[in-house]
Structure formats: C-alpha cells, structure tokens
Short mmCIF file of C-alpha atoms in Angstrom, two decimals:
data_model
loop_
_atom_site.label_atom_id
_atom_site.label_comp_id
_atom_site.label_asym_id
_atom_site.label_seq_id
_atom_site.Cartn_x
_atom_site.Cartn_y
_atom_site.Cartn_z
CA UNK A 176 -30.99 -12.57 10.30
CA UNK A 177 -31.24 -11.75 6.76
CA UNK A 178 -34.33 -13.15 4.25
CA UNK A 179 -32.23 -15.85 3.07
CA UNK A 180 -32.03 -17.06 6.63
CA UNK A 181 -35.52 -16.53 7.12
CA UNK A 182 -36.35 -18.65 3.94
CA UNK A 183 -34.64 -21.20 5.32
CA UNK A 184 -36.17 -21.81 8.79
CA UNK A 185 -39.35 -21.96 6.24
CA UNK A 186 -38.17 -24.36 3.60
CA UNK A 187 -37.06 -26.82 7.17
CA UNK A 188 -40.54 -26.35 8.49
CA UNK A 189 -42.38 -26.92 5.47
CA UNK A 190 -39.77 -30.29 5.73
CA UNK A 191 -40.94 -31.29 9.37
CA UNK A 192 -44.19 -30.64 7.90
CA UNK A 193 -44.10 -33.12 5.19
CA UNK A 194 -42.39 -35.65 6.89
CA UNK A 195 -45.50 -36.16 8.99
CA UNK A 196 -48.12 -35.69 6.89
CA UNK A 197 -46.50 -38.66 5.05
CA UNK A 198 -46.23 -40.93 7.69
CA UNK A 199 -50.12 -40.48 9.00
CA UNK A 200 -51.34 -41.06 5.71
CA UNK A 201 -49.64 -43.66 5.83
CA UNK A 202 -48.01 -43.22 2.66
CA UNK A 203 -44.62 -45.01 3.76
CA UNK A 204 -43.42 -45.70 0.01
CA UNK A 205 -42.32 -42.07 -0.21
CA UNK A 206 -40.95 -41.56 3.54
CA UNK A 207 -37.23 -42.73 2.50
CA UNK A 208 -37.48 -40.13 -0.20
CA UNK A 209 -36.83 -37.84 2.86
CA UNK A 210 -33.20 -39.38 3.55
CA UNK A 211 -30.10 -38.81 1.67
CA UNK A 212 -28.92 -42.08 0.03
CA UNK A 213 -26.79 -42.43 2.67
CA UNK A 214 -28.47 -41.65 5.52
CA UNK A 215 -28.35 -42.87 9.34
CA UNK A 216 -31.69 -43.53 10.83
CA UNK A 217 -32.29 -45.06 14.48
CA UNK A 218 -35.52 -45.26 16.67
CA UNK A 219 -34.01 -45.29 20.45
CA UNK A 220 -35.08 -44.93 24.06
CA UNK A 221 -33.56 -41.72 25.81
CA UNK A 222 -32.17 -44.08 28.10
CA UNK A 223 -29.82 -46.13 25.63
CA UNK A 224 -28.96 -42.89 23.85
CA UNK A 225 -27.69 -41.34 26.86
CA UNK A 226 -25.84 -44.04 28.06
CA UNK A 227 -24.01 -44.05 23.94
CA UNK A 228 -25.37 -47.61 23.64
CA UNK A 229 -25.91 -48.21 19.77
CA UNK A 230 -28.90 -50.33 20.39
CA UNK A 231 -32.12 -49.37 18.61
CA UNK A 232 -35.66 -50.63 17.54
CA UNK A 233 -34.76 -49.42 14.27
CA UNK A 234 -31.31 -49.28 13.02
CA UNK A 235 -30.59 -48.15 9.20
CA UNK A 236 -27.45 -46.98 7.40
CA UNK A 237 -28.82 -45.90 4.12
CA UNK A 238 -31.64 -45.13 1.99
CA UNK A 239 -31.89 -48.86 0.68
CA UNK A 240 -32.38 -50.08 4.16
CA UNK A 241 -35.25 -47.23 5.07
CA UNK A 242 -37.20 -48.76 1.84
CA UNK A 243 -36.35 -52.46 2.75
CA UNK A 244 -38.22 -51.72 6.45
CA UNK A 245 -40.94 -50.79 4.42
CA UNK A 246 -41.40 -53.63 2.29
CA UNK A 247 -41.25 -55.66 5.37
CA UNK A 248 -43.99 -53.55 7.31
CA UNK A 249 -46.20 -54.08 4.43
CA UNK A 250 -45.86 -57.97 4.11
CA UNK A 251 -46.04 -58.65 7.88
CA UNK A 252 -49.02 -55.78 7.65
CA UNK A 253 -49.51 -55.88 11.08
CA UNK A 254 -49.90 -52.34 11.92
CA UNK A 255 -53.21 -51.63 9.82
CA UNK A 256 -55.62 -51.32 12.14
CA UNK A 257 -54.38 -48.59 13.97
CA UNK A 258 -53.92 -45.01 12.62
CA UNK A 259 -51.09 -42.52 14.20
CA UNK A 260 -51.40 -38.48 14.86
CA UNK A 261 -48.32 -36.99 15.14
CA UNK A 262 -47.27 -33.58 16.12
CA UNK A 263 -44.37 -31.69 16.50
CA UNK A 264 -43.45 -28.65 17.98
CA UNK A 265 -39.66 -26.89 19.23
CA UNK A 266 -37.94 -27.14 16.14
CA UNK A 267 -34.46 -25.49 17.18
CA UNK A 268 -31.16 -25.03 14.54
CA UNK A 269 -28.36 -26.45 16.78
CA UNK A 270 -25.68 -26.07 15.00
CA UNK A 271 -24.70 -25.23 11.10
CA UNK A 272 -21.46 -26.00 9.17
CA UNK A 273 -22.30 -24.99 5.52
CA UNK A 274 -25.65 -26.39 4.62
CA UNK A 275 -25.14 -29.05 6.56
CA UNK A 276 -27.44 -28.30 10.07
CA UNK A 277 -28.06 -30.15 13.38
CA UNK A 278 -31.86 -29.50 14.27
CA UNK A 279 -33.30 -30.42 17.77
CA UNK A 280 -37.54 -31.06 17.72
CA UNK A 281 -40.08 -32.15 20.40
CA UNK A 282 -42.56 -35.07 18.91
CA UNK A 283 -45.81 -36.64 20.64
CA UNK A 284 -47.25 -39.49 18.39
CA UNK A 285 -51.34 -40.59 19.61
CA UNK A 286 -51.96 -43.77 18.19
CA UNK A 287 -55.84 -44.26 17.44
CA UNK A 288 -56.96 -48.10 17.78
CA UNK A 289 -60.08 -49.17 15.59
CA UNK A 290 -62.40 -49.34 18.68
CA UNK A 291 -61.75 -45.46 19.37
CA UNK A 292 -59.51 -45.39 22.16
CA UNK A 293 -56.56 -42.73 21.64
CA UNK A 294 -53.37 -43.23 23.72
CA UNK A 295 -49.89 -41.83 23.86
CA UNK A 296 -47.73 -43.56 21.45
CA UNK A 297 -44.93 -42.56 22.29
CA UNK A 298 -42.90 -38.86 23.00
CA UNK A 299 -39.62 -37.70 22.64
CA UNK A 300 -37.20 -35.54 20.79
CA UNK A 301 -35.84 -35.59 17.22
CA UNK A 302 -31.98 -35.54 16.79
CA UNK A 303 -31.61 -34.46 13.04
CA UNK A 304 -29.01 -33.43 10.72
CA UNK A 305 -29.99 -32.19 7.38
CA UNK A 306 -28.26 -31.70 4.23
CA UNK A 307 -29.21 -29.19 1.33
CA UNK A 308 -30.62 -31.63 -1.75
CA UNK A 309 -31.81 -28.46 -4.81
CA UNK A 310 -34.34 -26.67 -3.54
CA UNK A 311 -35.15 -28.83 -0.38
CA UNK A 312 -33.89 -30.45 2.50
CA UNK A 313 -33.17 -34.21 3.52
CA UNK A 314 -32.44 -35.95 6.53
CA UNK A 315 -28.59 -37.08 6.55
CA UNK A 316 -28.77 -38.52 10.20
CA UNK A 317 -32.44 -38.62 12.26
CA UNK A 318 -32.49 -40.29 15.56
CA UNK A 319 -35.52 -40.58 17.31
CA UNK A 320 -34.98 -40.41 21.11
CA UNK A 321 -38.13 -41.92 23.13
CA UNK A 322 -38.74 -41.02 26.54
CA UNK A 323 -40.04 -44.19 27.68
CA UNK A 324 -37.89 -47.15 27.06
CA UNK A 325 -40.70 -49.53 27.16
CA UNK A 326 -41.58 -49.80 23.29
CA UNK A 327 -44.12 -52.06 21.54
CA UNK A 328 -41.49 -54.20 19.31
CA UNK A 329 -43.97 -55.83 17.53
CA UNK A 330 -45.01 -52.25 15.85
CA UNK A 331 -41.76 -51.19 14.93
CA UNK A 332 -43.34 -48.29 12.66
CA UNK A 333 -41.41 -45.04 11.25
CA UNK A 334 -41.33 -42.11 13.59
CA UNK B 18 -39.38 -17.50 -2.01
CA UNK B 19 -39.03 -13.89 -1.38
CA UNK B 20 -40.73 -11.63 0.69
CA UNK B 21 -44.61 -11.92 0.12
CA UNK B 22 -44.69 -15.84 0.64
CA UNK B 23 -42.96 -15.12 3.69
CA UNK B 24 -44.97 -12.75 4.92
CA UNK B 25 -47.87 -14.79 3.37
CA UNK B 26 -47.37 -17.87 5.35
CA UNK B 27 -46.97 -15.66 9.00
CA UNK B 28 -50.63 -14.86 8.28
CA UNK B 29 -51.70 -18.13 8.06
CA UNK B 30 -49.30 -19.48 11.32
CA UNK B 31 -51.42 -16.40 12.67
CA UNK B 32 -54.85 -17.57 11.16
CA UNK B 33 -54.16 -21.23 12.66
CA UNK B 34 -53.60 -19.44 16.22
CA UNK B 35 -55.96 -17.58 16.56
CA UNK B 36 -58.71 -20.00 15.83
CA UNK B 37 -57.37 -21.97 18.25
CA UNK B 38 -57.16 -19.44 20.69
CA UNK B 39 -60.72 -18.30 20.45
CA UNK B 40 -61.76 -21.58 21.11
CA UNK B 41 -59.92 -22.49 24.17
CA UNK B 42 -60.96 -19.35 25.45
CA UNK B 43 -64.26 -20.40 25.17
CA UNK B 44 -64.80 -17.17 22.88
CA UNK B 45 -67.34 -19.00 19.98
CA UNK B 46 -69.47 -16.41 19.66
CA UNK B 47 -67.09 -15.00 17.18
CA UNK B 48 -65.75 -18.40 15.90
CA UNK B 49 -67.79 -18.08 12.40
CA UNK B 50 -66.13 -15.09 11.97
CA UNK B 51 -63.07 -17.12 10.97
CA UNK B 52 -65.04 -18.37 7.94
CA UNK B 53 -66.57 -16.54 4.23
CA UNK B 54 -69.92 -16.30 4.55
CA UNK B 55 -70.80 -18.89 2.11
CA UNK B 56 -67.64 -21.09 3.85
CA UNK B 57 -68.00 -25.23 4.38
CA UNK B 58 -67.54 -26.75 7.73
CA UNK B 59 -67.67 -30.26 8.52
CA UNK B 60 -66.48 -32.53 11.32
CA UNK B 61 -66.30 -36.05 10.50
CA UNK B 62 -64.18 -39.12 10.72
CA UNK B 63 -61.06 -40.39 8.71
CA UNK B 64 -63.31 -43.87 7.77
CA UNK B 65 -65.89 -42.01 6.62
CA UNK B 66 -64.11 -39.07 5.10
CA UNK B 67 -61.91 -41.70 3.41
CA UNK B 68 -65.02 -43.52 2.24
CA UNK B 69 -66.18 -40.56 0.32
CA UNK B 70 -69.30 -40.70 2.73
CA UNK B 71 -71.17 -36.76 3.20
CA UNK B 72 -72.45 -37.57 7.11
CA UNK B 73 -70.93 -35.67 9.59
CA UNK B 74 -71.00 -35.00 13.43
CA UNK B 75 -71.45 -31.30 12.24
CA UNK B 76 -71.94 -30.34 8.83
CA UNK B 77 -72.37 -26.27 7.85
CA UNK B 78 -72.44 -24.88 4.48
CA UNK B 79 -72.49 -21.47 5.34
CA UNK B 80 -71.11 -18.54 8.27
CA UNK B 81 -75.09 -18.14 9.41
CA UNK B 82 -75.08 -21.94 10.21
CA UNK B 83 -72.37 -21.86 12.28
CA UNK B 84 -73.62 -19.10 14.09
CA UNK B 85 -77.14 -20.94 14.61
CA UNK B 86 -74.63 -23.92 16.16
CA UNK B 87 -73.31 -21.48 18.60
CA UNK B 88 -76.29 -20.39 19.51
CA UNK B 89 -77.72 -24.05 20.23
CA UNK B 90 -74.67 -24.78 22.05
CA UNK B 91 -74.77 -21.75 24.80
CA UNK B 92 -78.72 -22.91 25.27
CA UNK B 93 -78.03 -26.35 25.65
CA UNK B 94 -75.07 -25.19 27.74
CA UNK B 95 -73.89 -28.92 28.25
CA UNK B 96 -70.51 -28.57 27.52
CA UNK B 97 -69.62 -25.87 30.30
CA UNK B 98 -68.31 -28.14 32.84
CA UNK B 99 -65.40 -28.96 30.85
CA UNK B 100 -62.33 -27.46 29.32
CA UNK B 101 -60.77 -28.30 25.93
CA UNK B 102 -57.05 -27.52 24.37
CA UNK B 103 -55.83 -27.30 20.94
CA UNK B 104 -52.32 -28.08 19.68
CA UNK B 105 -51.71 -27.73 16.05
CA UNK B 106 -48.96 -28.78 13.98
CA UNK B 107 -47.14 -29.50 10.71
CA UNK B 108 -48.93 -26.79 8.92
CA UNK B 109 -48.65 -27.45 4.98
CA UNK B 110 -49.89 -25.75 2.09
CA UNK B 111 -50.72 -28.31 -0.32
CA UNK B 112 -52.27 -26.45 -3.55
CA UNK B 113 -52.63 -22.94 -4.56
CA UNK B 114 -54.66 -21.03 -7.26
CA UNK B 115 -54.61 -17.17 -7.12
CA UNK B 116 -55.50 -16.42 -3.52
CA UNK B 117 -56.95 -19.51 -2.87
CA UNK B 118 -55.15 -22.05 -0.88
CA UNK B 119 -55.73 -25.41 0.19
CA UNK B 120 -53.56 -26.96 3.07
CA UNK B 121 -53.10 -29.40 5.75
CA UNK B 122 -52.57 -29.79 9.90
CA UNK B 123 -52.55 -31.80 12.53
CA UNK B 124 -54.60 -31.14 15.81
CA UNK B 125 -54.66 -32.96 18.69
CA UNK B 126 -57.34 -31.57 21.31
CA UNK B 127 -57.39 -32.26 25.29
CA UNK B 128 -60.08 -32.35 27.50
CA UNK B 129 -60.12 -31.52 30.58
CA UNK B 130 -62.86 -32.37 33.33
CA UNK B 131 -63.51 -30.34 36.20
CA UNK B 132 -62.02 -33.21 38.44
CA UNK B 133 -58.74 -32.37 36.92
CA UNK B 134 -59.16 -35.42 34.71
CA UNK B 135 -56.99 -35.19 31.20
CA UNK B 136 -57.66 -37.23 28.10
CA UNK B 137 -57.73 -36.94 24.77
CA UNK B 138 -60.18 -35.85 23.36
CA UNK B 139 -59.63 -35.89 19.57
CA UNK B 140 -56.91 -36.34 17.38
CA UNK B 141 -56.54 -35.63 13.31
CA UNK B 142 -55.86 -33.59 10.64
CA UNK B 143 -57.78 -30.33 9.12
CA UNK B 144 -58.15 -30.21 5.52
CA UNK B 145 -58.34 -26.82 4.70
CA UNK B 146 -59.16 -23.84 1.68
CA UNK B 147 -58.42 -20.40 2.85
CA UNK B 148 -59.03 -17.17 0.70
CA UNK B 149 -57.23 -13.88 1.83
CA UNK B 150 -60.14 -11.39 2.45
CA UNK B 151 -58.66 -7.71 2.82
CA UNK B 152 -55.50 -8.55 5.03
CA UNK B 153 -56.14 -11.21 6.50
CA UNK B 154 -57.86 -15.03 5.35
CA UNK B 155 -60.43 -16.56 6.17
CA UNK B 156 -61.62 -20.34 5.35
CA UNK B 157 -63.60 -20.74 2.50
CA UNK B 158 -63.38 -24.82 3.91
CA UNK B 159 -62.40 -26.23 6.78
CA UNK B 160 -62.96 -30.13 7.19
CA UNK B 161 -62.31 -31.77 10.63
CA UNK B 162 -61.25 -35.28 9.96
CA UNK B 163 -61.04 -36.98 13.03
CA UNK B 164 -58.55 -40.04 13.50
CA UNK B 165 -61.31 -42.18 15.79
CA UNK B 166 -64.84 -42.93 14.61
CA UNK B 167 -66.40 -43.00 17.86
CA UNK B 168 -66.96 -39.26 18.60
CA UNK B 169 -68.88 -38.30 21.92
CA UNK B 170 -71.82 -37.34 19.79
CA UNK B 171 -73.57 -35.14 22.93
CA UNK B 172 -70.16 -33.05 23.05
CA UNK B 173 -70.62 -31.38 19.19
CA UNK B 174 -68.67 -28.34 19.99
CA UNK B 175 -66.76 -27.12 17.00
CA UNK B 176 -62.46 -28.32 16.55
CA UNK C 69 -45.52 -6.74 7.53
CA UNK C 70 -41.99 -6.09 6.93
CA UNK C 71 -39.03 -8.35 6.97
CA UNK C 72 -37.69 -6.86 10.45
CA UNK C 73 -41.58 -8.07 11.68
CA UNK C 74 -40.81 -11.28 10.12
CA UNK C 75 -38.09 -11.89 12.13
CA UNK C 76 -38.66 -11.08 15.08
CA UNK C 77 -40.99 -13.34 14.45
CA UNK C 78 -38.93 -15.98 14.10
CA UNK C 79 -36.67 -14.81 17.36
CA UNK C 80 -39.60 -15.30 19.49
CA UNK C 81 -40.26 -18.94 17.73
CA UNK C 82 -36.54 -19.29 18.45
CA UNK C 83 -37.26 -18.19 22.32
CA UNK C 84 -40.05 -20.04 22.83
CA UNK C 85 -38.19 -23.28 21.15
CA UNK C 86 -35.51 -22.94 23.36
CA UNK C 87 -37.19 -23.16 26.83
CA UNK C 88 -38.11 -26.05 26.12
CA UNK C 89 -35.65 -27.59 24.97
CA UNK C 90 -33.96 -26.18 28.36
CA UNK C 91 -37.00 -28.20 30.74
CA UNK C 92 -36.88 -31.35 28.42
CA UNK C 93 -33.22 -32.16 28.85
CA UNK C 94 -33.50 -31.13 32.13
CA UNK C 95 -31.03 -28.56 32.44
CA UNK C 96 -32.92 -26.46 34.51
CA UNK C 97 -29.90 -24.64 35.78
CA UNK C 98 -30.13 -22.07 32.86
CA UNK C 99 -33.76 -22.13 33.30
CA UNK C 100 -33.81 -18.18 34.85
CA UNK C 101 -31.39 -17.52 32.07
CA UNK C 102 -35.14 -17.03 29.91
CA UNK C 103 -36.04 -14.25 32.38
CA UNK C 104 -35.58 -10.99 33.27
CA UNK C 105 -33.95 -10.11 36.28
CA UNK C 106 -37.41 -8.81 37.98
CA UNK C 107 -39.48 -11.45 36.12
CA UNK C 108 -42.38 -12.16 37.09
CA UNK C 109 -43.28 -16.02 36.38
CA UNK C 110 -46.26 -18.09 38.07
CA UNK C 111 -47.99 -21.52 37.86
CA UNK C 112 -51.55 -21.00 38.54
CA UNK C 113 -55.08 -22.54 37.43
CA UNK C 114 -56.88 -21.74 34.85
CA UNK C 115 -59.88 -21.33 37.54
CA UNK C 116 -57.45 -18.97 40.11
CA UNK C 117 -56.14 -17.58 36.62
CA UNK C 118 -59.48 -16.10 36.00
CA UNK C 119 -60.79 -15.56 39.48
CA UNK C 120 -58.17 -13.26 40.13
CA UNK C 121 -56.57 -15.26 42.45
CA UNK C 122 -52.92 -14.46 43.05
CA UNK C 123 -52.44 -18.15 44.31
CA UNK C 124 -49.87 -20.16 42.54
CA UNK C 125 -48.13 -23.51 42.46
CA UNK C 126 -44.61 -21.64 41.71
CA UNK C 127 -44.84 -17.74 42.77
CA UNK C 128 -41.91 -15.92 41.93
CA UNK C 129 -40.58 -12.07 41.10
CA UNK C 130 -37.17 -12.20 40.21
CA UNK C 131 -34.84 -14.34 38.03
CA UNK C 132 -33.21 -14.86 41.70
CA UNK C 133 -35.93 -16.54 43.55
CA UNK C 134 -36.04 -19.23 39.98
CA UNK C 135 -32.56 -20.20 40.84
CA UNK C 136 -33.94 -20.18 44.48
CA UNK C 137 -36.35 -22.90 43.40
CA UNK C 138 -34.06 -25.01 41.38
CA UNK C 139 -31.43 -25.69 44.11
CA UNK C 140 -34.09 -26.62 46.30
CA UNK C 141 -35.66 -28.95 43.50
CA UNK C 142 -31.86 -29.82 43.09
CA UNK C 143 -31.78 -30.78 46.68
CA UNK C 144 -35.23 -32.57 47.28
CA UNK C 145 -34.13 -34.77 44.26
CA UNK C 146 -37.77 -35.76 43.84
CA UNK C 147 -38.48 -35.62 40.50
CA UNK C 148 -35.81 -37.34 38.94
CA UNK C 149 -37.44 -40.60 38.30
CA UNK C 150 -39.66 -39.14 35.45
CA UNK C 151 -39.20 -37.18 32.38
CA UNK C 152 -41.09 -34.22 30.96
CA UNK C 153 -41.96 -33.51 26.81
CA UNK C 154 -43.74 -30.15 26.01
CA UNK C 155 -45.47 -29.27 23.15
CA UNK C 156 -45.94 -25.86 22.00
CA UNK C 157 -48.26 -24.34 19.71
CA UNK C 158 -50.15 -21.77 18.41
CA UNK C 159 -47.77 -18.58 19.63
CA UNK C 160 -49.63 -15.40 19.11
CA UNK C 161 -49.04 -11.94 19.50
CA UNK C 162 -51.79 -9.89 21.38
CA UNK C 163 -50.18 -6.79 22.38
CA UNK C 164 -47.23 -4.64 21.51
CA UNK C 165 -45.66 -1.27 23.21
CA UNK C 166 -42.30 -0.70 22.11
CA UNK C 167 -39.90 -3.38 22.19
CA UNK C 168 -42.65 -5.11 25.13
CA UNK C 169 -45.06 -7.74 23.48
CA UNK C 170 -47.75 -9.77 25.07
CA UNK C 171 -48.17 -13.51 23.99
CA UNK C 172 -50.27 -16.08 24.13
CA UNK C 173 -48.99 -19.78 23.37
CA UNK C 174 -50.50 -23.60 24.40
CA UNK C 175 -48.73 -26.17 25.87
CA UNK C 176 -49.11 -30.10 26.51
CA UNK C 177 -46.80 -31.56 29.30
CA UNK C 178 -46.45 -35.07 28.79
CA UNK C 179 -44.68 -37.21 31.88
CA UNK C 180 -43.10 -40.11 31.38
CA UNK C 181 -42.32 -42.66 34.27
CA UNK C 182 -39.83 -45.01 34.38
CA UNK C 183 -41.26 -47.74 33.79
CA UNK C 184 -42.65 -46.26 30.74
CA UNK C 185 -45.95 -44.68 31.48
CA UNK C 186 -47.08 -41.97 29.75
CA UNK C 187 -49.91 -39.72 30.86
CA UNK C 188 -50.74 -36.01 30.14
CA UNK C 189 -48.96 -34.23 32.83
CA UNK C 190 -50.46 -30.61 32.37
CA UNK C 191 -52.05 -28.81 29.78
CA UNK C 192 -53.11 -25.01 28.85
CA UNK C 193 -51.76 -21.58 28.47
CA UNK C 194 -48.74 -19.64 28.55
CA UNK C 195 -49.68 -16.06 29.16
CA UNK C 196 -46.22 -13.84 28.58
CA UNK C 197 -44.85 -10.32 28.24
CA UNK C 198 -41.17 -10.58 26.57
CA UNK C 199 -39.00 -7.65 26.40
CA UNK C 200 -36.03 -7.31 24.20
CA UNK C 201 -32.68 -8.27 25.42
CA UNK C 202 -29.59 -7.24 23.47
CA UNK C 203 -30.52 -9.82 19.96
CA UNK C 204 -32.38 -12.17 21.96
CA UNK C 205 -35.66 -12.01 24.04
CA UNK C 206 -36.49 -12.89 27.94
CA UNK C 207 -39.87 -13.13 29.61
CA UNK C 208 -40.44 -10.58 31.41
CA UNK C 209 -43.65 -12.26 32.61
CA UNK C 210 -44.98 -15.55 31.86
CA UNK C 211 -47.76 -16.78 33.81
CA UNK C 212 -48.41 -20.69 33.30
CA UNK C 213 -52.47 -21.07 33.30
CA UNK C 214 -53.31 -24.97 33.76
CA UNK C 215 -56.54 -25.99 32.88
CA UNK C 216 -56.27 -29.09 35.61
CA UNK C 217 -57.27 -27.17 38.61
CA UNK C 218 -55.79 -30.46 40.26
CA UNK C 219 -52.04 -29.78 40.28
CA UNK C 220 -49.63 -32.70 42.07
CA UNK C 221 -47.84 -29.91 44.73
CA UNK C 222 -45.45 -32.44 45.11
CA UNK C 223 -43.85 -32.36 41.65
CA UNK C 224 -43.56 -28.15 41.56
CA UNK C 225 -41.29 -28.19 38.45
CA UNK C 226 -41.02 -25.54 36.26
CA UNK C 227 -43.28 -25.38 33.05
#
C-alpha cells in the first residue's frame, strides 16, 4: 500500500463522514449532491435483498429522483419532530475496477423523539459503489440493507 | 494530501480514542488532561445549542474546572453503580487556521446498569477546536450537543 | 510517524473491518480464519474481566477449538432466527513489541429479531494482541469484555 492508496481510504472516509453529518443536520437539499447524476439508490430490508426481490422503501434511478424525494419530505414535513444520530463504523473496499470501488459499511441510526426517548432506528449495512468525481468521491449505486424488515413507511427518510 | 495531513489526521483518530477510552475506563482523573488549560467545555442540548442559548448541564471554561468536576463527582460517588460506552463516528474536520482546527463527530453513549440493563444513554454530535500542543492536540473546545433535551440531570458525568 | 506506521495503520482498520463483516453476514465458517493457530480468544464480563476471573462465556486456545464451536453452533441451529450488527470504534494502540501490538477497540452488538425488534445485544471492549501474518494481521488474543455482566448463555455466538 503506497500513499496514494492511503490517501484514498482518507478522501472515502472523509466521504462517509460527510454523508452523515448532512443527513443529521438535516440539511437534505445537499444529500443528492453525494450521487452521480445517474445514480441507483434503494432503502431495503436484508430480507428482500437476499431473496434478489427489487422491492424497496425507497427506490431511485438518478440524481433527479434523490432531489424529487426531497421536495416531497419537505411538503408532507412529517418527519420534523424527531432528530436522527447516525453512526457508522466497518467501512471495507470490496472490490476496485479503476476508480470505480464496491465499499461494504456497518450503520446504526438512533432516532431521538421530542419527549426524549432515544430508540434504535434502524441497523444494517451499506452496499456502495463509488465513482471518482475531481477531487472527491460520489455514490454511483448505495443500497441500504436493514436488518429488520419491519420499517416505519410513513418516515421514509434518507439513510 | 501528502504525508503530514495523513499523518495529521491519525493523531486526531488517536485523540478521539483515547478520550473515549479514558472514560469508559472510568480513568477521569486525567480526563482534563485532554484539554488547554484555558480550554471550553460544555454539555448541552441540540434545542438549546441551536437556540443560541449559553445554559448547560456542564459548562467549564477552563482545565482547573474540569478538574474541580472530577473531584465533585468521585465525592458524590453516585454514578459508580453504572457503566457507560462510547462509540464515535464520522469524524470531520470542518475548518482550519494554522494549527487550529475545528471539526465534527458523532457519539452515541450506552449505559449499562448493574442488572445488566442496556439503554441509551445519549446520542449527538461533538463540536470541536483542537490545537496541536508538542506532538500531540489537545481541545482548545469541545461542545457536547446532545440530540434529546431531557438529560438525567443527577448523572453529570462528562461525554 | 512514518508512512509504513500509517499503514499499518490502516491494515489493522482493514482487520478489524473485516471481522465484522465476517459475524454480520454470518459466515462464521471463516471466523478462526482471524486467529492464530494458538489464539487465545474469550467472552468474559467486564466484572470477571477485572476480577481476574478466568470464567468466560466462550473459552478457547486454539483457532481449532473456534471451528469446534461453530459446528456445534452449526448443529444446535439456535440462533438463526436473529441477526447481529456491530459497531466498532475507537481502535487504539496501547502496546507494541516487534511485529506484536496490543489494542484496545469498543463495540455495540445490536440484535435484531425477526419480527423486527431491535435491542442492544452487548456492549464494551475488545481487548487484543495481533501479530503479523504474511501482509495481513490475526489476533493472537482478543478477549471480548462485556459490560452486561448478564450474558444470555443460550445465544454463545461469537463477538
């Protein structure tokens, strides 16, 4: 492993990194500014994804689509109350062809109502493939495999 | 990035682990020693740090307060009974000048009651300036912002 | 710190990323694969942990009697209604002879049930000696300390 390589790992977990600092500050406007235009994006139970069903909570095939979800969360605004902590740990290169690179990450999300009380969200594993944009990185493909397969619908948030 | 900001940001994974480690060891006798001497600690919540609002659950504008809350802790010896552990993610450097840096992570601490019994005990994000002293760093700031706004007021042990 | 510090550095990441990844998909098969052949690895309490105690949940001194243990969790079949997620942070270095280092690292087990619970399974410490292994590292040691003195015997999976 040479410094360019080393660089690297950095640069991806500075991107893991600023993916969810975005999201739990709930500044959503910029989160499909971490996709390539024409990205794939899918929020899935581990269940479906094993079993190759295409079903999802959320379901996007490009950029356009990530920024259209968030137009919609911030009509229906139903989320607001609650805040989400999210932290991620594992982050493991899979595979590499070029700079194109299949990443594998661990995720636990709390979610914090107004009253106080703090529960699991929701846990699983990232299945990401990222492509070099410059001097950065963006998410071609991220599916985001949930261990439970009992999901709130009605807060279909970014993960 | 070349070298030095490499090397640069394995002190500050290092920084971030060790703090954590000393206090999940229980180890806060030498927990100001983590901070300058005329350093800024503050635990608070996201409404109120949000708000602009100064109040705090603790609040410590220099290394010789925190020591003093130490000190008040082991005679009020209160929290003993139970066990707490850190997790810490997604850390971000979000502004630099000279040697001074100012960054982000998310925590996520578990308590754990003699009885076996796990919750969660906090959730959030640090918002932190650190300022290399010899070679390592130290925080010049470290704010606790905690996701909920009901905080177990009795349990003030430092995050 | 030099760029051959750096990455080993980012091997042992890479090491500690892997196990996990190995538990969480469940492919515990190549679980002893992480270990030395005369490994040492233990599940303990943190309160047996510091008593002294050589009492464990999983006791085990060779990368043979691991593979013992999975056939026979193979066998029993017990666990297989649930999933696991771990969370790691906060991987430090606290010793070094030669190519042997002692770490320290947290962990967060979450379990998920099927019908979509999710509860914090286990929490606390990793407490590991790695030794070099060709390009890659294995535990030689790595002693799980929970903080739950309350341990479900039933559910003896690795950690």
């Amino acid at each position: 492993m040479d410094l360019a390589a080393v660089v690297r790992r950095f640069e991806l977990d500075q991107l893991y990194a600023d993916y969810v600092h975005c999201l739990d500050a709930d500044e959503l406007e910029r989160w499909p500014d971490f996709f390539t235009e024409d990205c794939f994006y899918r929020i899935t139970s581990a269940e479906n994804y094993e079993a190759g069903l295409p079903l999802g909570l959320i379901y996007a095939t490009s950029r356009n689509m990530l920024k259209d979800r968030i137009s919609a969360l911030r009509q229906a605004n139903i989320y607001e109350p609650q805040r989400y902590r999210h932290l991620v740990s594992s982050i493991k290169i899979v595979g590499e062809v070029a700079e194109i690179l299949d990443l594998v990450a661990n995720f636990l999300v709390v979610r914090i109502m107004q009253d106080g009380e703090m529960t699991i969200f929701g846990a699983g594993c990232y299945v990401d493939q990222v492509r070099r944009d410059g001097d950065s990185w963006k998410f071609a493909r991220r599916i985001v495999v949930l261990d439970s397969r009992q999901i709130d619908t009605l807060l279909a948030i970014p993960i």
